[in-house]
Short mmCIF file of N, CA and C and ligand atoms in Angstrom, two decimals:
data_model
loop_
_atom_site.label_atom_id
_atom_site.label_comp_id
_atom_site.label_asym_id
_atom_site.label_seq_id
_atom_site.Cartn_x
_atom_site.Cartn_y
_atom_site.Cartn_z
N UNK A 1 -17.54 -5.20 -7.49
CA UNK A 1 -17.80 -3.75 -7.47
C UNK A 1 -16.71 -3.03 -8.25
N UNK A 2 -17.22 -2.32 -9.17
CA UNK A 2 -16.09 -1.25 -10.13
C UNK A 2 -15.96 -0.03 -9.43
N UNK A 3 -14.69 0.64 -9.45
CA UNK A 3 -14.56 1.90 -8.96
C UNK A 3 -15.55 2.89 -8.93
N UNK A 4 -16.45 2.82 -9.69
CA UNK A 4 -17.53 4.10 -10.25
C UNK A 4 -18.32 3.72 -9.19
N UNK A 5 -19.01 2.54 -8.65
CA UNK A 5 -19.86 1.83 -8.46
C UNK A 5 -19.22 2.07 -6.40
N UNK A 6 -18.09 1.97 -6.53
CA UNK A 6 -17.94 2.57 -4.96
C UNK A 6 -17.70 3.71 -4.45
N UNK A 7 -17.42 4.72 -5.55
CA UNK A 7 -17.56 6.05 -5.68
C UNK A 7 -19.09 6.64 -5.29
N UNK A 8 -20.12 5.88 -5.96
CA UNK A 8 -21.24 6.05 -5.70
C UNK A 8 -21.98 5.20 -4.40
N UNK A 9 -21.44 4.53 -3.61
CA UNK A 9 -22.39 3.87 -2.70
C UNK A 9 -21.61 4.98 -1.53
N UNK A 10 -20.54 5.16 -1.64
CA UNK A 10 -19.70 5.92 -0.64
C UNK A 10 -20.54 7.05 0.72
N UNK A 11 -20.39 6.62 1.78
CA UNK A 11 -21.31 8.02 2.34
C UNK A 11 -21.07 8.24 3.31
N UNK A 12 -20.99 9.12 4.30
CA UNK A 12 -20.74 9.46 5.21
C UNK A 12 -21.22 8.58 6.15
N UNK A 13 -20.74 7.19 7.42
CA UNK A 13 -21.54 6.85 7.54
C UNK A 13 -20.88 7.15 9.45
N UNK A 14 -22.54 7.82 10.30
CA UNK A 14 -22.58 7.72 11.39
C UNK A 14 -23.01 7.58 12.46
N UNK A 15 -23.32 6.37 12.30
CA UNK A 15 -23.93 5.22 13.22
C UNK A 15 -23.35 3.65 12.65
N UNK A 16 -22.79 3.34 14.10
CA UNK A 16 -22.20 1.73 13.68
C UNK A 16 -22.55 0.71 14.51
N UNK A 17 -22.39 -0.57 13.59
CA UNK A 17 -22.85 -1.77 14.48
C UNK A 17 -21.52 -2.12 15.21
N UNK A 18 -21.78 -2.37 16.84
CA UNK A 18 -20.79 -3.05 17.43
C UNK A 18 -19.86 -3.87 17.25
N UNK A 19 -19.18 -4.02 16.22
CA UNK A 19 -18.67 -5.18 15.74
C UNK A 19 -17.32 -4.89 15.41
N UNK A 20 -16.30 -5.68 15.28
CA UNK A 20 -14.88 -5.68 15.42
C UNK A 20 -14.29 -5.48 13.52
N UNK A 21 -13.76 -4.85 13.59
CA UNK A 21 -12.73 -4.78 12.66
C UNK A 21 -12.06 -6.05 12.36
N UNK A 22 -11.50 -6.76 11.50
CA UNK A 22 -10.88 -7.94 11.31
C UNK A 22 -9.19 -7.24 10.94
N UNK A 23 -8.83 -8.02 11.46
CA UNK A 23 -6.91 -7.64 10.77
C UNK A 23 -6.75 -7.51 9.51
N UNK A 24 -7.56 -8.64 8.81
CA UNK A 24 -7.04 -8.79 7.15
C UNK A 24 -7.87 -8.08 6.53
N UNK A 25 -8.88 -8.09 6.92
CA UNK A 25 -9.60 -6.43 6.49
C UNK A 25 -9.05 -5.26 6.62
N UNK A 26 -8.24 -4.85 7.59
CA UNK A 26 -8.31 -3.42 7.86
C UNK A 26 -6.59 -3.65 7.05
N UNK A 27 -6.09 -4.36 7.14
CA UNK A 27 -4.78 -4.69 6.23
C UNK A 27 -4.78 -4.33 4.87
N UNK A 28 -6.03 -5.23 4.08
CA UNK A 28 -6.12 -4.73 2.90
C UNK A 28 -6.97 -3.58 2.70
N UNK A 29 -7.47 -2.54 3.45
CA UNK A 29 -7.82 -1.30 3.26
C UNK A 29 -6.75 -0.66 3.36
N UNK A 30 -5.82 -0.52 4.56
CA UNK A 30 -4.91 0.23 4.76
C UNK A 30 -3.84 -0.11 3.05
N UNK A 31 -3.42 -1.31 2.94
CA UNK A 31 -2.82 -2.13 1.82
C UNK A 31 -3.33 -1.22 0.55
N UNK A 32 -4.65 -0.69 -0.08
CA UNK A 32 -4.78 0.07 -1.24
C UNK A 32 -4.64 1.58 -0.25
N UNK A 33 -4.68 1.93 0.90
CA UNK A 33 -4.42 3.09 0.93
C UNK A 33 -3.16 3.91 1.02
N UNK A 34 -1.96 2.68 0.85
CA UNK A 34 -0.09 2.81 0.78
C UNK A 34 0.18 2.83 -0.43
N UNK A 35 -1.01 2.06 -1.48
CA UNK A 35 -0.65 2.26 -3.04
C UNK A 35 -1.09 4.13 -3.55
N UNK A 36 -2.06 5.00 -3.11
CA UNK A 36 -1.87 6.23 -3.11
C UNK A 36 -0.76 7.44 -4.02
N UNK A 37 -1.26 7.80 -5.05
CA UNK A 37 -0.43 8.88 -4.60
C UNK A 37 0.20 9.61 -4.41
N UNK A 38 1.31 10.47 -4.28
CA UNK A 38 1.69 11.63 -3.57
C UNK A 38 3.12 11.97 -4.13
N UNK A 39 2.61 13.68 -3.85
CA UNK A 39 3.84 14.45 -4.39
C UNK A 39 5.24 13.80 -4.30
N UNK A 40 6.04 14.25 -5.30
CA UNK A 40 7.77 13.14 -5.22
C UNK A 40 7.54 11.95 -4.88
N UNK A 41 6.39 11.45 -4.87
CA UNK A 41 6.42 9.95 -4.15
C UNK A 41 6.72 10.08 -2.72
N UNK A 42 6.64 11.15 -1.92
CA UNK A 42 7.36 11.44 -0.81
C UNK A 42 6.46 10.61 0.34
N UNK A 43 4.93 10.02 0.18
CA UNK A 43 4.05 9.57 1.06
C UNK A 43 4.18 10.01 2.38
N UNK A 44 4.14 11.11 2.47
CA UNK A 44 4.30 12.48 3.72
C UNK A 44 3.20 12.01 4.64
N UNK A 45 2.64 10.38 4.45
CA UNK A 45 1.32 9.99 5.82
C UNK A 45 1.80 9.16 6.38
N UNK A 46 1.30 9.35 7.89
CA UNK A 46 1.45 8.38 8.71
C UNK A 46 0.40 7.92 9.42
N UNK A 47 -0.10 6.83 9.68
CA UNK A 47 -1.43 6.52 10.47
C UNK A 47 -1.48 5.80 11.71
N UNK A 48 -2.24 6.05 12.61
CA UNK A 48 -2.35 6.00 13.88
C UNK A 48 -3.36 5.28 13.75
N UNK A 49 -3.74 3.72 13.97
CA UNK A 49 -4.94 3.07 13.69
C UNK A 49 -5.64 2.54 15.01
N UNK A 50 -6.30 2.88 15.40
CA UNK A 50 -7.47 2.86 17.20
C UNK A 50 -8.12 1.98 17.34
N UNK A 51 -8.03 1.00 17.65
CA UNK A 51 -9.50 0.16 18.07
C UNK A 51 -9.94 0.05 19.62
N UNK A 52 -8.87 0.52 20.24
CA UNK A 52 -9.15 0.39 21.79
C UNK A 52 -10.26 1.14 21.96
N UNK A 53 -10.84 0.90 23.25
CA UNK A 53 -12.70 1.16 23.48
C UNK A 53 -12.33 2.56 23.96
N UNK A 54 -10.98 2.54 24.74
CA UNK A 54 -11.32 3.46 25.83
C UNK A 54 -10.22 4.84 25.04
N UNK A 55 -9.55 4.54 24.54
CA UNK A 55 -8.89 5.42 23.66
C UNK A 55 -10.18 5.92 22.40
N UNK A 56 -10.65 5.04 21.96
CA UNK A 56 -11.69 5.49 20.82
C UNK A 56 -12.79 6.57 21.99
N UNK A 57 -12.83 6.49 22.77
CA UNK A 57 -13.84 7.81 23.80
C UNK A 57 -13.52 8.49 23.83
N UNK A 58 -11.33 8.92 24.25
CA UNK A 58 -11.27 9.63 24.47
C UNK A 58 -10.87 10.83 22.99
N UNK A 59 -10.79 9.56 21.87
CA UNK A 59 -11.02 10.56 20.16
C UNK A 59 -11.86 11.46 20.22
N UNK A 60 -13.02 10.32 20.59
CA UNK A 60 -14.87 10.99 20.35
C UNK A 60 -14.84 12.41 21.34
N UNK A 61 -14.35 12.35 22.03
CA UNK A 61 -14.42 13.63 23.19
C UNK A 61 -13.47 14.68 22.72
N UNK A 62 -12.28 14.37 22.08
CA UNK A 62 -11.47 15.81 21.27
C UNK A 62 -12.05 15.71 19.59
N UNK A 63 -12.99 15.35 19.78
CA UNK A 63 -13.70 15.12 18.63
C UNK A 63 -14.69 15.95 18.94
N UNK A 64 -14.85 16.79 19.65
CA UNK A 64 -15.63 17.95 20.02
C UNK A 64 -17.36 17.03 20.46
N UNK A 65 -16.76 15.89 21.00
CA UNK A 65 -17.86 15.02 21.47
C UNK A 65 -18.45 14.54 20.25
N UNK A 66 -18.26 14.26 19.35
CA UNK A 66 -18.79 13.49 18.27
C UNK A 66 -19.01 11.92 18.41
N UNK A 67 -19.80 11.41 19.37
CA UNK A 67 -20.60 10.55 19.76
C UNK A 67 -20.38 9.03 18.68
N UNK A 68 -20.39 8.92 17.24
CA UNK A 68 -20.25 8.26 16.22
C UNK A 68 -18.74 7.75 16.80
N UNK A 69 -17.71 9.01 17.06
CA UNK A 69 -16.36 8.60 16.93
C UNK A 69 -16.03 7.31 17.81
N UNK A 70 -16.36 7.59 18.75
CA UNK A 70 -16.59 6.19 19.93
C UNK A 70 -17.31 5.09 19.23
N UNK A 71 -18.03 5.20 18.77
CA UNK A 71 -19.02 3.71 18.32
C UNK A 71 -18.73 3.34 16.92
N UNK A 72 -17.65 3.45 16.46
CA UNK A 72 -16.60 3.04 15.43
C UNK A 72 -15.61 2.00 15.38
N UNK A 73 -15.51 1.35 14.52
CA UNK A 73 -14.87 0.01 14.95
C UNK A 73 -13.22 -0.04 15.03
N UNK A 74 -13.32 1.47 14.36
CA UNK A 74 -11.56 2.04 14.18
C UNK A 74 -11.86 3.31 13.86
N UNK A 75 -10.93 4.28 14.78
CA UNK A 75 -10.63 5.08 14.71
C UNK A 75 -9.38 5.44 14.46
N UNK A 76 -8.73 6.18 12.54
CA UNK A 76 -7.32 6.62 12.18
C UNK A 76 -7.05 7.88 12.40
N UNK A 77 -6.45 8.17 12.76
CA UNK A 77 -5.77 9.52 12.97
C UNK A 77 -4.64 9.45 11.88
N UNK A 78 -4.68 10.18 11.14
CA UNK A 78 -3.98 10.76 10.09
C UNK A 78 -3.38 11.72 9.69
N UNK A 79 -2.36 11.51 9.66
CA UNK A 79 -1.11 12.40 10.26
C UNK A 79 -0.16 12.85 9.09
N UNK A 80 0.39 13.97 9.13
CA UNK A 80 1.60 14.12 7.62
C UNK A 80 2.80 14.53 8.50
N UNK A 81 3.66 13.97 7.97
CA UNK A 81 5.17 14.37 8.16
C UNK A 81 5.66 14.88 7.21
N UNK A 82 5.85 16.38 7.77
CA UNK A 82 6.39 17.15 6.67
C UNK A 82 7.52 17.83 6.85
N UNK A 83 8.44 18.46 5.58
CA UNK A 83 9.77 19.22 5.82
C UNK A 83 8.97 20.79 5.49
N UNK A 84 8.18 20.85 5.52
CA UNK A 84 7.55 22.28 4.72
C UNK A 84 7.92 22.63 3.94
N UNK A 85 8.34 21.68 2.65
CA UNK A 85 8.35 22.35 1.43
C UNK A 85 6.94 22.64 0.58
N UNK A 86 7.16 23.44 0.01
CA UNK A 86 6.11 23.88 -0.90
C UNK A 86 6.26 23.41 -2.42
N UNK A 87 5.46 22.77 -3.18
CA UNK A 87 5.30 22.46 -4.45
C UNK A 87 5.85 24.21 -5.08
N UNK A 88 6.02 23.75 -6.57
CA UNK A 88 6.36 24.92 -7.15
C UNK A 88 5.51 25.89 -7.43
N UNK A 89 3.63 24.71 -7.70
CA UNK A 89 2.99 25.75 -7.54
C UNK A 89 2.34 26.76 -5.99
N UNK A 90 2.97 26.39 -5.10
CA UNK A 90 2.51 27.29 -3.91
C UNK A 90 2.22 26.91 -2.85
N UNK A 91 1.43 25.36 -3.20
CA UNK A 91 0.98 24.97 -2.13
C UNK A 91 1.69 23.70 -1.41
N UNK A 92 1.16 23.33 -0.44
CA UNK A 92 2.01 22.57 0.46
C UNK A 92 1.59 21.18 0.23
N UNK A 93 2.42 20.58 0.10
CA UNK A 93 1.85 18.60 -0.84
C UNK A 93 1.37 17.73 0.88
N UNK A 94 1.82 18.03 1.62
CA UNK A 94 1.78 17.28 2.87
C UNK A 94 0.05 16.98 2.83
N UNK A 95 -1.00 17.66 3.34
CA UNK A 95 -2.16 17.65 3.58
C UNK A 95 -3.21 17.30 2.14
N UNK A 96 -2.59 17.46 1.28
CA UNK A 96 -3.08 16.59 0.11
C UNK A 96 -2.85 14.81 -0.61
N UNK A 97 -1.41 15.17 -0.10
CA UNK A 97 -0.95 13.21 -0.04
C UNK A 97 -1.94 12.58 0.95
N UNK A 98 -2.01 13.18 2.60
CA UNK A 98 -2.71 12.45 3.01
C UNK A 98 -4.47 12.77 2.85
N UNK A 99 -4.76 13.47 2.48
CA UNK A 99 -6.21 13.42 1.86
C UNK A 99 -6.35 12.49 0.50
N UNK A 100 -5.33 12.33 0.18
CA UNK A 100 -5.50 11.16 -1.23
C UNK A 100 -5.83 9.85 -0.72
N UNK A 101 -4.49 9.49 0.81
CA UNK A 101 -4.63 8.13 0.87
C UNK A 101 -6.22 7.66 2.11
N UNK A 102 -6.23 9.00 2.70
CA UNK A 102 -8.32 8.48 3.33
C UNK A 102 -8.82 8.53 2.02
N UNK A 103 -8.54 9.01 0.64
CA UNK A 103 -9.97 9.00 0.05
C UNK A 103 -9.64 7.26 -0.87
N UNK A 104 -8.41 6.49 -0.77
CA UNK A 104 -8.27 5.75 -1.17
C UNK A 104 -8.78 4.80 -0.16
N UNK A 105 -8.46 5.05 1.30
CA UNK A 105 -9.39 4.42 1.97
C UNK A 105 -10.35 4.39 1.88
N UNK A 106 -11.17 5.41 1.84
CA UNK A 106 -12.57 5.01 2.04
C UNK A 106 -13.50 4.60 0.69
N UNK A 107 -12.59 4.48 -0.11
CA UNK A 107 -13.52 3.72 -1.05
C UNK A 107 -13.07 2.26 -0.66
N UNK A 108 -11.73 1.63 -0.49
CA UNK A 108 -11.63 0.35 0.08
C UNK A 108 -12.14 -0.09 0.91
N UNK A 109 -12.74 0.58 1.68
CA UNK A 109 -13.35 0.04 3.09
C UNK A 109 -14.95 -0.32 2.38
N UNK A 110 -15.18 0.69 1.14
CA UNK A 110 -16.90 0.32 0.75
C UNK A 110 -17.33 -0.97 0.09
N UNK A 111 -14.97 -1.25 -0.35
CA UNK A 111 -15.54 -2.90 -1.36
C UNK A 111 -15.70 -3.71 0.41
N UNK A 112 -15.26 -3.63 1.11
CA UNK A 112 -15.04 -4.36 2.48
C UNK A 112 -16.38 -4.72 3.12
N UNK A 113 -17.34 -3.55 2.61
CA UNK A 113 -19.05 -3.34 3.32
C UNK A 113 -18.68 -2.40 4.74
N UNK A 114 -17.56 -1.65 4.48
CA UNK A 114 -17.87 -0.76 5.48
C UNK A 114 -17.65 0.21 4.96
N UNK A 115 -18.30 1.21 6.49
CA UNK A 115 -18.60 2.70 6.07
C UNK A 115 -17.61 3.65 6.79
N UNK A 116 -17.30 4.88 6.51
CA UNK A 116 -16.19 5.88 7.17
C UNK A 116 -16.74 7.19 7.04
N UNK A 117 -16.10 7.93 8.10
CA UNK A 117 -17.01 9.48 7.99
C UNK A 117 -15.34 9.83 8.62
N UNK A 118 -14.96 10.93 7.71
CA UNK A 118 -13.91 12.09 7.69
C UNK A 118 -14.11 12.62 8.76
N UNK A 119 -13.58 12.63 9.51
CA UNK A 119 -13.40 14.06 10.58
C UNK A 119 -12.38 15.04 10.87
N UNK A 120 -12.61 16.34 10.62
CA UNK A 120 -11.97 17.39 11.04
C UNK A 120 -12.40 18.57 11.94
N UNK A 121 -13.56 17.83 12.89
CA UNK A 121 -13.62 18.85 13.88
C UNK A 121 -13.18 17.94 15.07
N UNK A 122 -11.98 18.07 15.18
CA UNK A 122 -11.41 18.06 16.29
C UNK A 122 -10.06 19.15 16.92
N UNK A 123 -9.83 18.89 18.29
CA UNK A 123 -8.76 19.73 18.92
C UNK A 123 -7.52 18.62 18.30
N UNK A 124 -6.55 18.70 17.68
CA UNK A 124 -5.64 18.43 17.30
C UNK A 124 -4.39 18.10 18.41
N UNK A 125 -4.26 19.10 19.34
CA UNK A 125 -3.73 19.04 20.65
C UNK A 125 -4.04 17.93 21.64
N UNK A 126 -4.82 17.71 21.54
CA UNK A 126 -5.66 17.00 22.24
C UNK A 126 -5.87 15.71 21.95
N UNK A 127 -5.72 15.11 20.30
CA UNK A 127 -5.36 14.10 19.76
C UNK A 127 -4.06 13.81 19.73
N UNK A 128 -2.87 14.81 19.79
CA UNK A 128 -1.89 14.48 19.61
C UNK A 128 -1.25 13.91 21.27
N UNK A 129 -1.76 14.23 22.43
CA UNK A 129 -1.56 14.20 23.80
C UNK A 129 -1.89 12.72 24.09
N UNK A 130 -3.28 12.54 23.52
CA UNK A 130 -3.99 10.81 23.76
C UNK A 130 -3.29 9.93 22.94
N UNK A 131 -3.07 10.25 21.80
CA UNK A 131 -1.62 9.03 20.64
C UNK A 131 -0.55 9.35 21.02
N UNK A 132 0.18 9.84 21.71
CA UNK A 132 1.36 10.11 21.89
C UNK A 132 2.11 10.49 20.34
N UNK A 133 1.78 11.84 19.50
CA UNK A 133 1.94 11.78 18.71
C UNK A 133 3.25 12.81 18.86
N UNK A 134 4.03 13.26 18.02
CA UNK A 134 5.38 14.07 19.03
C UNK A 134 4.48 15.74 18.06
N UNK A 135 4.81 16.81 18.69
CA UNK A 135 4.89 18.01 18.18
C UNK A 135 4.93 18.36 16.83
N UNK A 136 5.78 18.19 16.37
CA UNK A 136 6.15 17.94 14.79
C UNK A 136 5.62 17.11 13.49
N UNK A 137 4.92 16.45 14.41
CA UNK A 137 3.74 15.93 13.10
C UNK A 137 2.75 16.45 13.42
N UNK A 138 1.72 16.45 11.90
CA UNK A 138 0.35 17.41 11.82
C UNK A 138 -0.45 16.12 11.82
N UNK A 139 -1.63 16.76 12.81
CA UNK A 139 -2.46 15.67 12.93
C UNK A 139 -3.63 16.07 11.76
N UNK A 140 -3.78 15.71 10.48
CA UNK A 140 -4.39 16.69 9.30
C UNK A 140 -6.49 15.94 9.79
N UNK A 141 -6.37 14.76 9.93
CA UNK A 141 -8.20 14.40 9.97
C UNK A 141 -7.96 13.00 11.09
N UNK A 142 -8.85 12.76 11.62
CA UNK A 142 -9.35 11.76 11.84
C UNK A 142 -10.21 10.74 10.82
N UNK A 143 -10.47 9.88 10.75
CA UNK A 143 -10.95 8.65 9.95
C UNK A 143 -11.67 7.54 10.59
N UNK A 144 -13.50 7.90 11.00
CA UNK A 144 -13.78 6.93 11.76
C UNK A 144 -14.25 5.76 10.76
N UNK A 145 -14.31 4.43 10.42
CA UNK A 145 -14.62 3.60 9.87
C UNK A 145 -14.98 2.29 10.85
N UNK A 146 -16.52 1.48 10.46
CA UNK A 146 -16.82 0.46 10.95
C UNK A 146 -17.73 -0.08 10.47
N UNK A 147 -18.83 -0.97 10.49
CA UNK A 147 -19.68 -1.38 9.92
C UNK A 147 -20.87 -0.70 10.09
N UNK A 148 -21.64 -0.10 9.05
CA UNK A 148 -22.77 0.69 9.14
C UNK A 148 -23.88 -0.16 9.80
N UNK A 149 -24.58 0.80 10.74
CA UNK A 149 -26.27 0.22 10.74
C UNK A 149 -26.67 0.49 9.67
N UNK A 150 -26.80 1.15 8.86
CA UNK A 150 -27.43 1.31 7.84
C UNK A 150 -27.19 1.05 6.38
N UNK A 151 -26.86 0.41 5.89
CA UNK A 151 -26.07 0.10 4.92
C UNK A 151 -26.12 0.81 3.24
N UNK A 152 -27.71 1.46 3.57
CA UNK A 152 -28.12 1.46 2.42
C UNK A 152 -27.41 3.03 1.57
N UNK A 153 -27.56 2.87 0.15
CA UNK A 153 -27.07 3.85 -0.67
C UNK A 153 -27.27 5.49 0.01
N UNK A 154 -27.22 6.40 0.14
CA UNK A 154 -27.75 7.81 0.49
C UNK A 154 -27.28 8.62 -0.97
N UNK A 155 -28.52 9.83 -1.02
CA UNK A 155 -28.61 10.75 -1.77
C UNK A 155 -27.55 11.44 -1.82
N UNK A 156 -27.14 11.96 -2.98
CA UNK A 156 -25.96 12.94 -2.87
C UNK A 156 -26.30 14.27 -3.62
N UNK A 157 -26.12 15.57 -2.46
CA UNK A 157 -26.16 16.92 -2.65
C UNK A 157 -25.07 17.20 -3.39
N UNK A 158 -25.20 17.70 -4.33
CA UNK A 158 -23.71 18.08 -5.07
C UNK A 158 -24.27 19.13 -5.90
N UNK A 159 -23.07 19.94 -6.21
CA UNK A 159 -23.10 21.14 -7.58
C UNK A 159 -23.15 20.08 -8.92
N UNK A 160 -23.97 20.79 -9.87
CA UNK A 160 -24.16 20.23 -10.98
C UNK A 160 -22.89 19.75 -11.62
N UNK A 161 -22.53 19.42 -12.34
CA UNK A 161 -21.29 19.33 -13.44
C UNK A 161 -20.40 20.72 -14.15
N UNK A 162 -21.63 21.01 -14.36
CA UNK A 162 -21.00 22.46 -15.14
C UNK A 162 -20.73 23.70 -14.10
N UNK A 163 -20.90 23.09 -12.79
CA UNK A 163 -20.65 23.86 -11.66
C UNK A 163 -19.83 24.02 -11.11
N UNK A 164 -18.62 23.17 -11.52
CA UNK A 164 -17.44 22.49 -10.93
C UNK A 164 -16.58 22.23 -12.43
N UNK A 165 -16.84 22.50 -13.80
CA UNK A 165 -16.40 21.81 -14.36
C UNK A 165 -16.65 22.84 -15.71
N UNK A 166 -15.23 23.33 -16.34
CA UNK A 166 -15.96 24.30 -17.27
C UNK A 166 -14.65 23.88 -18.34
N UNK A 167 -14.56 24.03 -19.57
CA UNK A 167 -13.97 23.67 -20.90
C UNK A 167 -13.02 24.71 -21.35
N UNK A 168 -11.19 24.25 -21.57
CA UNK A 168 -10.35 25.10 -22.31
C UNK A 168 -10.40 26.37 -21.57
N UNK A 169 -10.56 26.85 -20.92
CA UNK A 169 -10.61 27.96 -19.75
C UNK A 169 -11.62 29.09 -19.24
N UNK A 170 -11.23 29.46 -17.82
CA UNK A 170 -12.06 29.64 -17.07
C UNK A 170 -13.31 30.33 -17.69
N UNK A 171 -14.56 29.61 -17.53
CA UNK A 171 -15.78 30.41 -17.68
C UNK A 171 -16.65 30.23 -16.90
N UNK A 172 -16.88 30.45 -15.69
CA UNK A 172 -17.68 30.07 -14.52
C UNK A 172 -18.52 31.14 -14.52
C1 FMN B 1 -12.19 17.37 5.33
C2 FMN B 1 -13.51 16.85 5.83
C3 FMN B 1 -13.86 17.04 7.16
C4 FMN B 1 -15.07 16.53 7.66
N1 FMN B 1 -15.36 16.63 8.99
C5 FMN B 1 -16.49 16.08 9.47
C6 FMN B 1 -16.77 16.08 10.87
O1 FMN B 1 -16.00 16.58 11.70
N2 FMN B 1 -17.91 15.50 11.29
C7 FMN B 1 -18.80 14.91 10.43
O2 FMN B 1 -19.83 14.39 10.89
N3 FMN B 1 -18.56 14.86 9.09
C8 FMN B 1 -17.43 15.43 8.60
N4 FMN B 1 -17.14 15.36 7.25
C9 FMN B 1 -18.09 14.67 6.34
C10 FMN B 1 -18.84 15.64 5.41
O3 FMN B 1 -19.82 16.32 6.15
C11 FMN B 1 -19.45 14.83 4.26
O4 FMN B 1 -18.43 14.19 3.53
C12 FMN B 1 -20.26 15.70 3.30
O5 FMN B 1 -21.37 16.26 3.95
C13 FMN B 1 -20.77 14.91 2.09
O6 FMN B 1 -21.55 13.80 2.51
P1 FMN B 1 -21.13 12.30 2.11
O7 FMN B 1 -19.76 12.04 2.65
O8 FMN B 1 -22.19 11.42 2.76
O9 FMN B 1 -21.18 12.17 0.61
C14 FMN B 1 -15.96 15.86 6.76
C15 FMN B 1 -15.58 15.67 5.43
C16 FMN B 1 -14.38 16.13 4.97
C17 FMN B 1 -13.98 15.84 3.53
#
């Protein structure tokens, strides 16, 4: 599988088969998701990786009950440690390093044959209480990943090209 080629099978996936995560699998996903990446090289992520049954319920439940989150073969919590500096241009590098290294995940997990669905509706508080995560780190998404029931390709809704994408400056 070529990068383009897992770019495109990629999908939100939520519904999973019961089945266990392997070590050397979730090793070499996590493994391209440390190559990532990120402002100064600073890798401002830290990950919290779940497979327990009864901890993965209590995700799914500050997961605003998101039902999938539980029936996931791993649940990451994904986290930035930050000093709050701000890039020069304005914005804050923390929550973008670690949005680089899930999106490096989740294309690794698609060469693997598994599927992952992003989550950010959750209570954060509430994740940070069940991981014992301390105050001071941001809990930025959750990351449920496991083996799809469904395996197959899905349609993708998207803005055209020229919708997202305009030449030598702004003409939208
Ligand atoms: C930052 C972010 C947060 C998201 N939060 C949720 C969520 O809480 N629950 C959910 O079911 N999907 C969530 N998604 C998945 C999006 O709905 C999904 O990526 C989008 O609809 C495009 O579909 P696709 O991933 O199948 O291509 C989230 C995605 C992103 C990038």
């Amino acid at each position: 599988m070529d990068v383009y080629e897992a770019i495109r099978t990629r999908k939100s996936v939520r519904s999973y088969l019961d089945r266990e995560i392997g070590d050397e699998v979730l090793n070499r996903i996590l493994g391209a998701g440390r190559l990532a990446p990120s402002a100064r090289n600073d890798q401002e992520w830290r990950l919290v990786v779940v497979r327990d049954r009864n901890t993965k319920r209590k995700l799914s439940e500050a997961a605003n009950n998101q039902g999938f989150v539980a029936e996931a073969g791993a649940v990451i919590a994904c986290c930035g440690v930050s000093g709050g500096r701000l890039m020069r241009c304005g914005q804050d590098p923390m929550p973008i390093d670690v949005a680089i290294i899930i999106d490096h995940i989740t294309l690794a997990a698609v060469e693997e044959g598994l599927g992952t669905c992003w989550v950010g509706s959750f209570y954060a508080d509430q994740v940070r209480t069940i991981l014992g995560i301390p105050d001071d780190i941001a809990v930025v998404e959750l990351l449920a990943m496991g083996y799809p029931k469904d395996p197959s390709p899905a349609g993708k809704n998207r803005l055209a090209l020229d919708e997202v994408a305009c030449y030598e400056s702004w003409s939208f």
